[in-house]
Every structure is written in structure tokens, then in C-alpha cells.
mmCIF file of C-alpha atoms in Angstrom:
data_model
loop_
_atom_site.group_PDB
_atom_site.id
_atom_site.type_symbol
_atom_site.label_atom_id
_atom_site.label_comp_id
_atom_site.label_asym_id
_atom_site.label_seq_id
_atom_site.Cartn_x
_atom_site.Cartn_y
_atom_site.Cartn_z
ATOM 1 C CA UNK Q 4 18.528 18.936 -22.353
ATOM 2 C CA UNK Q 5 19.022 15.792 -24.315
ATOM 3 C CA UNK Q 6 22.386 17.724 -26.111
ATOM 4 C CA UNK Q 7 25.030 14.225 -24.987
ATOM 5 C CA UNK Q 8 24.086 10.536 -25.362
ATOM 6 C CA UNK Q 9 26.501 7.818 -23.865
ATOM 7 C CA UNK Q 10 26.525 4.150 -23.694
ATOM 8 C CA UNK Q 11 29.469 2.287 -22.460
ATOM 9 C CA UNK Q 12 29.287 -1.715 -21.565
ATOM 10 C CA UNK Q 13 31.841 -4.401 -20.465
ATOM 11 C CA UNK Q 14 32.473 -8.491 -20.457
ATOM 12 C CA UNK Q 15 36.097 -9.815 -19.388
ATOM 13 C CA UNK Q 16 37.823 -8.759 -22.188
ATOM 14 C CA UNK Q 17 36.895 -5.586 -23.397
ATOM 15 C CA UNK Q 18 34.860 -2.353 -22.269
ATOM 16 C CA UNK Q 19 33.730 -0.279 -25.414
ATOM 17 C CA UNK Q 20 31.422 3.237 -25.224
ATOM 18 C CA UNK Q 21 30.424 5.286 -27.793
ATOM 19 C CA UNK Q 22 29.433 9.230 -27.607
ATOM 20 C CA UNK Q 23 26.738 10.836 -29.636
ATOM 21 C CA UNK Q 24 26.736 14.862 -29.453
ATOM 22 C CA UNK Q 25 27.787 18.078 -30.877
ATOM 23 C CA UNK Q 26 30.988 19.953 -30.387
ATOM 24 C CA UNK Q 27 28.207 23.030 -30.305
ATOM 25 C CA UNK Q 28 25.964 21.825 -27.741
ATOM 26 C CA UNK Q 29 22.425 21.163 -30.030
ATOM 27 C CA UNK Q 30 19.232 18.445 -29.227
ATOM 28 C CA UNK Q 31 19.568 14.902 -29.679
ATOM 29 C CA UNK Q 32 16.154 15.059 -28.028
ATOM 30 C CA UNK Q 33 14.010 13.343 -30.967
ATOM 31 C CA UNK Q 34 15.226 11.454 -34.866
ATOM 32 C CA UNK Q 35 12.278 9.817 -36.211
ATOM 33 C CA UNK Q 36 10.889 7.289 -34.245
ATOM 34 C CA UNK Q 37 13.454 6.248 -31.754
ATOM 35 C CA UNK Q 38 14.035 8.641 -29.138
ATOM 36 C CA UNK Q 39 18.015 9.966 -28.375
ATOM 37 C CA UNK Q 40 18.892 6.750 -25.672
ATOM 38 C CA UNK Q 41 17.309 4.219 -28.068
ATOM 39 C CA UNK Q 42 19.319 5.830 -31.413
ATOM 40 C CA UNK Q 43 22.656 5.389 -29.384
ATOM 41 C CA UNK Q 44 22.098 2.148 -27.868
ATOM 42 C CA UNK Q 45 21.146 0.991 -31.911
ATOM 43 C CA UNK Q 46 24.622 2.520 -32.481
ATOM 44 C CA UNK Q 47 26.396 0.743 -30.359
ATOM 45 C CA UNK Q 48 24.569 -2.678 -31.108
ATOM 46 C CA UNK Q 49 25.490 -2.667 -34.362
ATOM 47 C CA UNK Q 50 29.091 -1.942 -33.726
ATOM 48 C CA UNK Q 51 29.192 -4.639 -31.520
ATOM 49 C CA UNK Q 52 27.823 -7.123 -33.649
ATOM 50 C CA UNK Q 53 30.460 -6.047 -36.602
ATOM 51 C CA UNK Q 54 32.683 -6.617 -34.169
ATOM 52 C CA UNK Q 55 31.386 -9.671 -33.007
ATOM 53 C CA UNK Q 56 31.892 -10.590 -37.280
ATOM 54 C CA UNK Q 57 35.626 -10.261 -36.876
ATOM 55 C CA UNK Q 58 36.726 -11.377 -33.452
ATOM 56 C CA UNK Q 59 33.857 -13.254 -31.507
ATOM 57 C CA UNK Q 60 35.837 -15.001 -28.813
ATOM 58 C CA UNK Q 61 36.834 -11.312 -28.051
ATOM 59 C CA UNK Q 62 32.983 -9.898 -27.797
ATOM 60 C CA UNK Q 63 31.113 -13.496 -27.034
ATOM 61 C CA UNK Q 64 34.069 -14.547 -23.864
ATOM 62 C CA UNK Q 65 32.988 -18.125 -22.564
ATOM 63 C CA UNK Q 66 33.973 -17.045 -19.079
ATOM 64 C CA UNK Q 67 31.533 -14.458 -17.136
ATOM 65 C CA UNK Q 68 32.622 -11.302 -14.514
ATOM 66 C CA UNK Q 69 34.219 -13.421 -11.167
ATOM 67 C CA UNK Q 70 32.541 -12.217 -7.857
ATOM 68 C CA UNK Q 71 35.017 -9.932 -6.473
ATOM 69 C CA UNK Q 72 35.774 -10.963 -2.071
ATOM 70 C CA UNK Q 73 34.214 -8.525 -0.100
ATOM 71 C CA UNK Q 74 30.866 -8.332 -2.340
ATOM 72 C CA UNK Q 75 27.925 -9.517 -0.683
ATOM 73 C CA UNK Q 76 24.418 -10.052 -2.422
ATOM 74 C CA UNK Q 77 21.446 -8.904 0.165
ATOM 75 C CA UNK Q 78 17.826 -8.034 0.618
ATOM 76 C CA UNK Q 79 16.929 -4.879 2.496
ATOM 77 C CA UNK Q 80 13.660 -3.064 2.130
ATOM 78 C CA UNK Q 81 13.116 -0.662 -0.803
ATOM 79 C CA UNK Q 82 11.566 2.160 1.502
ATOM 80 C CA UNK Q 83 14.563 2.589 4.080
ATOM 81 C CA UNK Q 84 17.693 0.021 2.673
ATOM 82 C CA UNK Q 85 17.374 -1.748 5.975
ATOM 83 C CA UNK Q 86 16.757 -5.165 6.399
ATOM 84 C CA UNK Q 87 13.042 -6.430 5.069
ATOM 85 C CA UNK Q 88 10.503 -6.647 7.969
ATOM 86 C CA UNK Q 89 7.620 -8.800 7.890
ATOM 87 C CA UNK Q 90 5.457 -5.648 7.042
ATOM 88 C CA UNK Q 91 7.867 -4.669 4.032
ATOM 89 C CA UNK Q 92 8.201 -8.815 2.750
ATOM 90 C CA UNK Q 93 4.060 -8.217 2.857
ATOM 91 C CA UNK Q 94 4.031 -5.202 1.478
ATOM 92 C CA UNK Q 95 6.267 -6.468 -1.704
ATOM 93 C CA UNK Q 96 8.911 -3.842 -1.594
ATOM 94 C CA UNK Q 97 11.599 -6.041 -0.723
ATOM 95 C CA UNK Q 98 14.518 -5.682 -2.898
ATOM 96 C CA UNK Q 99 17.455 -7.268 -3.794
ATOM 97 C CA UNK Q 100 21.523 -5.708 -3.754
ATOM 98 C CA UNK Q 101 25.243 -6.265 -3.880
ATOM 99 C CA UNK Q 102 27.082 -4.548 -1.235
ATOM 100 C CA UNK Q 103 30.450 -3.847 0.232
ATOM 101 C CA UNK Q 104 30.399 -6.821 3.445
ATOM 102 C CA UNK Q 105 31.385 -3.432 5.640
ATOM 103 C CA UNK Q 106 28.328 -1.652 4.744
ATOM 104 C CA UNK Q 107 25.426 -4.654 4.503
ATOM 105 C CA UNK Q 108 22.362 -3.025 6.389
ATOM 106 C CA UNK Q 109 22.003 -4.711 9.899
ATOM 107 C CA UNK Q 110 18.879 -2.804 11.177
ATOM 108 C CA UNK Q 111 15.644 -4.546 10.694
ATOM 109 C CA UNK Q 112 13.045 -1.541 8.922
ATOM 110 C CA UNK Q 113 10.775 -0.054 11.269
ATOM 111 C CA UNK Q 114 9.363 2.435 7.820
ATOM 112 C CA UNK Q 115 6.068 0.530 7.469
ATOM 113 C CA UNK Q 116 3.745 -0.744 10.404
ATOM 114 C CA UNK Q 117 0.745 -2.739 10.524
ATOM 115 C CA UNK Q 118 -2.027 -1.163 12.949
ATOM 116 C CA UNK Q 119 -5.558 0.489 12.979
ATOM 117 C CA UNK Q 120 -5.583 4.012 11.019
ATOM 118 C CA UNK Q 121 -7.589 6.839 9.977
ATOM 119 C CA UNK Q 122 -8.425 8.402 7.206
ATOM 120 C CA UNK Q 123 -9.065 11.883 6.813
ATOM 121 C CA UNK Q 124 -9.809 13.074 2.892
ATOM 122 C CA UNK Q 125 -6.973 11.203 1.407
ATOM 123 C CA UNK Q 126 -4.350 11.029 4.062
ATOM 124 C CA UNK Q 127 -4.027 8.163 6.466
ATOM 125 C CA UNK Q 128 -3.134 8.994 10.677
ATOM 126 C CA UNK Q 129 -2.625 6.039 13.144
ATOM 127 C CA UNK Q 130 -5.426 5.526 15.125
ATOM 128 C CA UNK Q 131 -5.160 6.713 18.541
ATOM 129 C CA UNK Q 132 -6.298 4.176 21.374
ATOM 130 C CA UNK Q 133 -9.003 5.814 22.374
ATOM 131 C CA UNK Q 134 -10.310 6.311 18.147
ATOM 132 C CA UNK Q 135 -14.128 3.977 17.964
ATOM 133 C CA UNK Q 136 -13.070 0.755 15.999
ATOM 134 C CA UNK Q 137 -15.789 1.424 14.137
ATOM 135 C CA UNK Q 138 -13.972 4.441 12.460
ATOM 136 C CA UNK Q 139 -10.678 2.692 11.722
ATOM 137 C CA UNK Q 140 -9.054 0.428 9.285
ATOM 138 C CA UNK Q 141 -6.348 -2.164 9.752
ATOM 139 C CA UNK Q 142 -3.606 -2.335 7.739
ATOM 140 C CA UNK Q 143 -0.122 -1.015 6.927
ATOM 141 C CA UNK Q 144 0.987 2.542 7.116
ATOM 142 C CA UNK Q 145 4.339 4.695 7.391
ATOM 143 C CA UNK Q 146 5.547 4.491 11.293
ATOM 144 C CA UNK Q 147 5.397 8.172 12.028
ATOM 145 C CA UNK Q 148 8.678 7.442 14.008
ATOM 146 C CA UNK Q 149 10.056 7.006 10.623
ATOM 147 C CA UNK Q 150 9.153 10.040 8.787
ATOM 148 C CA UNK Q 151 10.263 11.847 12.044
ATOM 149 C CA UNK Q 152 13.822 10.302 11.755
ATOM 150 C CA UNK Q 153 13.782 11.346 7.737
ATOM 151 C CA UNK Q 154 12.789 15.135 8.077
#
């Protein structure tokens, strides 16, 4: 729809937003060659930086955001939000998060395993035991336990 554009940023001292739109709802979608996020984030740049003319110690604070108690910073794997496995560190989808210290994810992930697989056109099936070697691969695949649990 592209008809509202907002961007709204904060330090210590101050929190200022700005609103591009119509009172009759019409496209922001496209204005030369920035598209409607880019035009308003130029906006608010340079009203920050005119601000920044008359009162930097207000816009430019020395101090940063203090860590607020009860905010935790945490890995957890980007496919579940559960605590990286050594399949998910391997697989590079281990990601980094603040969270509330009540709701930090304690289960390891159990979404990706490493075993032999299948493939059959473009999907890939874990291997039974009893699939020839010869017509598997090894390597990491979606635990089938996993997508159970999600459906």
C-alpha cells in the first residue's frame, strides 16, 4: 500500500519521529529515485542534523542506553529460538538476542540433524537403515521430529 511512512529513533535524551502521508490515504510508493522508506529516513536525517546545529549535547549525548536488570544477551538457533546445537553452530544459523532472563531458551535445538539421506527429485528423506549406502548422502537435514512438532 505504501499510503504511511514512519521513522521514529531514540538516544538518552530525546526520542523524535516524523510521519509522511496524506490525510486522504494516496501512494508514497515511488518520488524519483529514492523509494518511500529511503525519502523519510532523508527527512528525518536532515532534521536531525539541524538539530544537531543548535543543541548537539542534546542529539550527540556522551552517555549511551544503560542495560536495563533482567535483560540478558543470548544465542539460540535461528531455525527454532532454542539453544544452538552443534548441527545449527555448523550449519551457521546461529544467532544472537536480548531477552527477558524469565524467557532465555533452555532447550538445546533438535530442528537440524546430521545423518545419511535421500534424495528424491529435489526433496531430501532420512535414510532408512536398511537404504544401500551407496544411494545416500551424509549430511544435515530437518529432524522430521521437528517438522512433526511444528504442523
Amino acid at each position: 500500500q505504501y499510503i504511511d511512512s514512519w521513522f521514529v529513533a531514540t538516544n538518552p535524551n530525546i526520542t523524535f519521529g516524523i510521519w509522511r502521508g496524506y490525510d486522504k490515504p494516496k501512494s508514497l510508493k515511488t518520488y524519483g529515485s529514492m523509494s518511500y522508506s529511503q525519502r523519510t529516513n532523508n527527512l528525518w536525517a536532515q532534521l536531525m542534523n539541524a538539530a544537531y546545529k543548535i543543541k548537539p549535547e542534546l542529539i550527540a549525548p556522551k552517555q549511551s542506553f544503560k542495560m536495563p536488570g533482567g535483560i540478558v544477551r543470548r544465542s539460540y538457533c535461528a531455525v527454532s529460538g532454542m539453544l544452538p546445537s552443534a548441527v545449527c553452530s555448523k550449519a551457521g544459523l546461529v544467532e544472537s538476542d536480548y531477552f527477558n532472563v524469565n524467557n532465555v531458551p533452555t532447550k538445546v535445538d533438535d530442528s537440524l540433524i546430521e545423518g545419511n539421506y535421500v534424495t528424491v527429485g529435489d526433496k531430501k528423506f532420512l535414510a532408512l537403515d536398511s537404504t544401500p549406502k551407496e544411494f545416500t548422502q551424509f549430511g544435515m537435514i530437518l529432524n522430521p521430529d521437528f517438522i512433526k512438532r511444528m504442523v
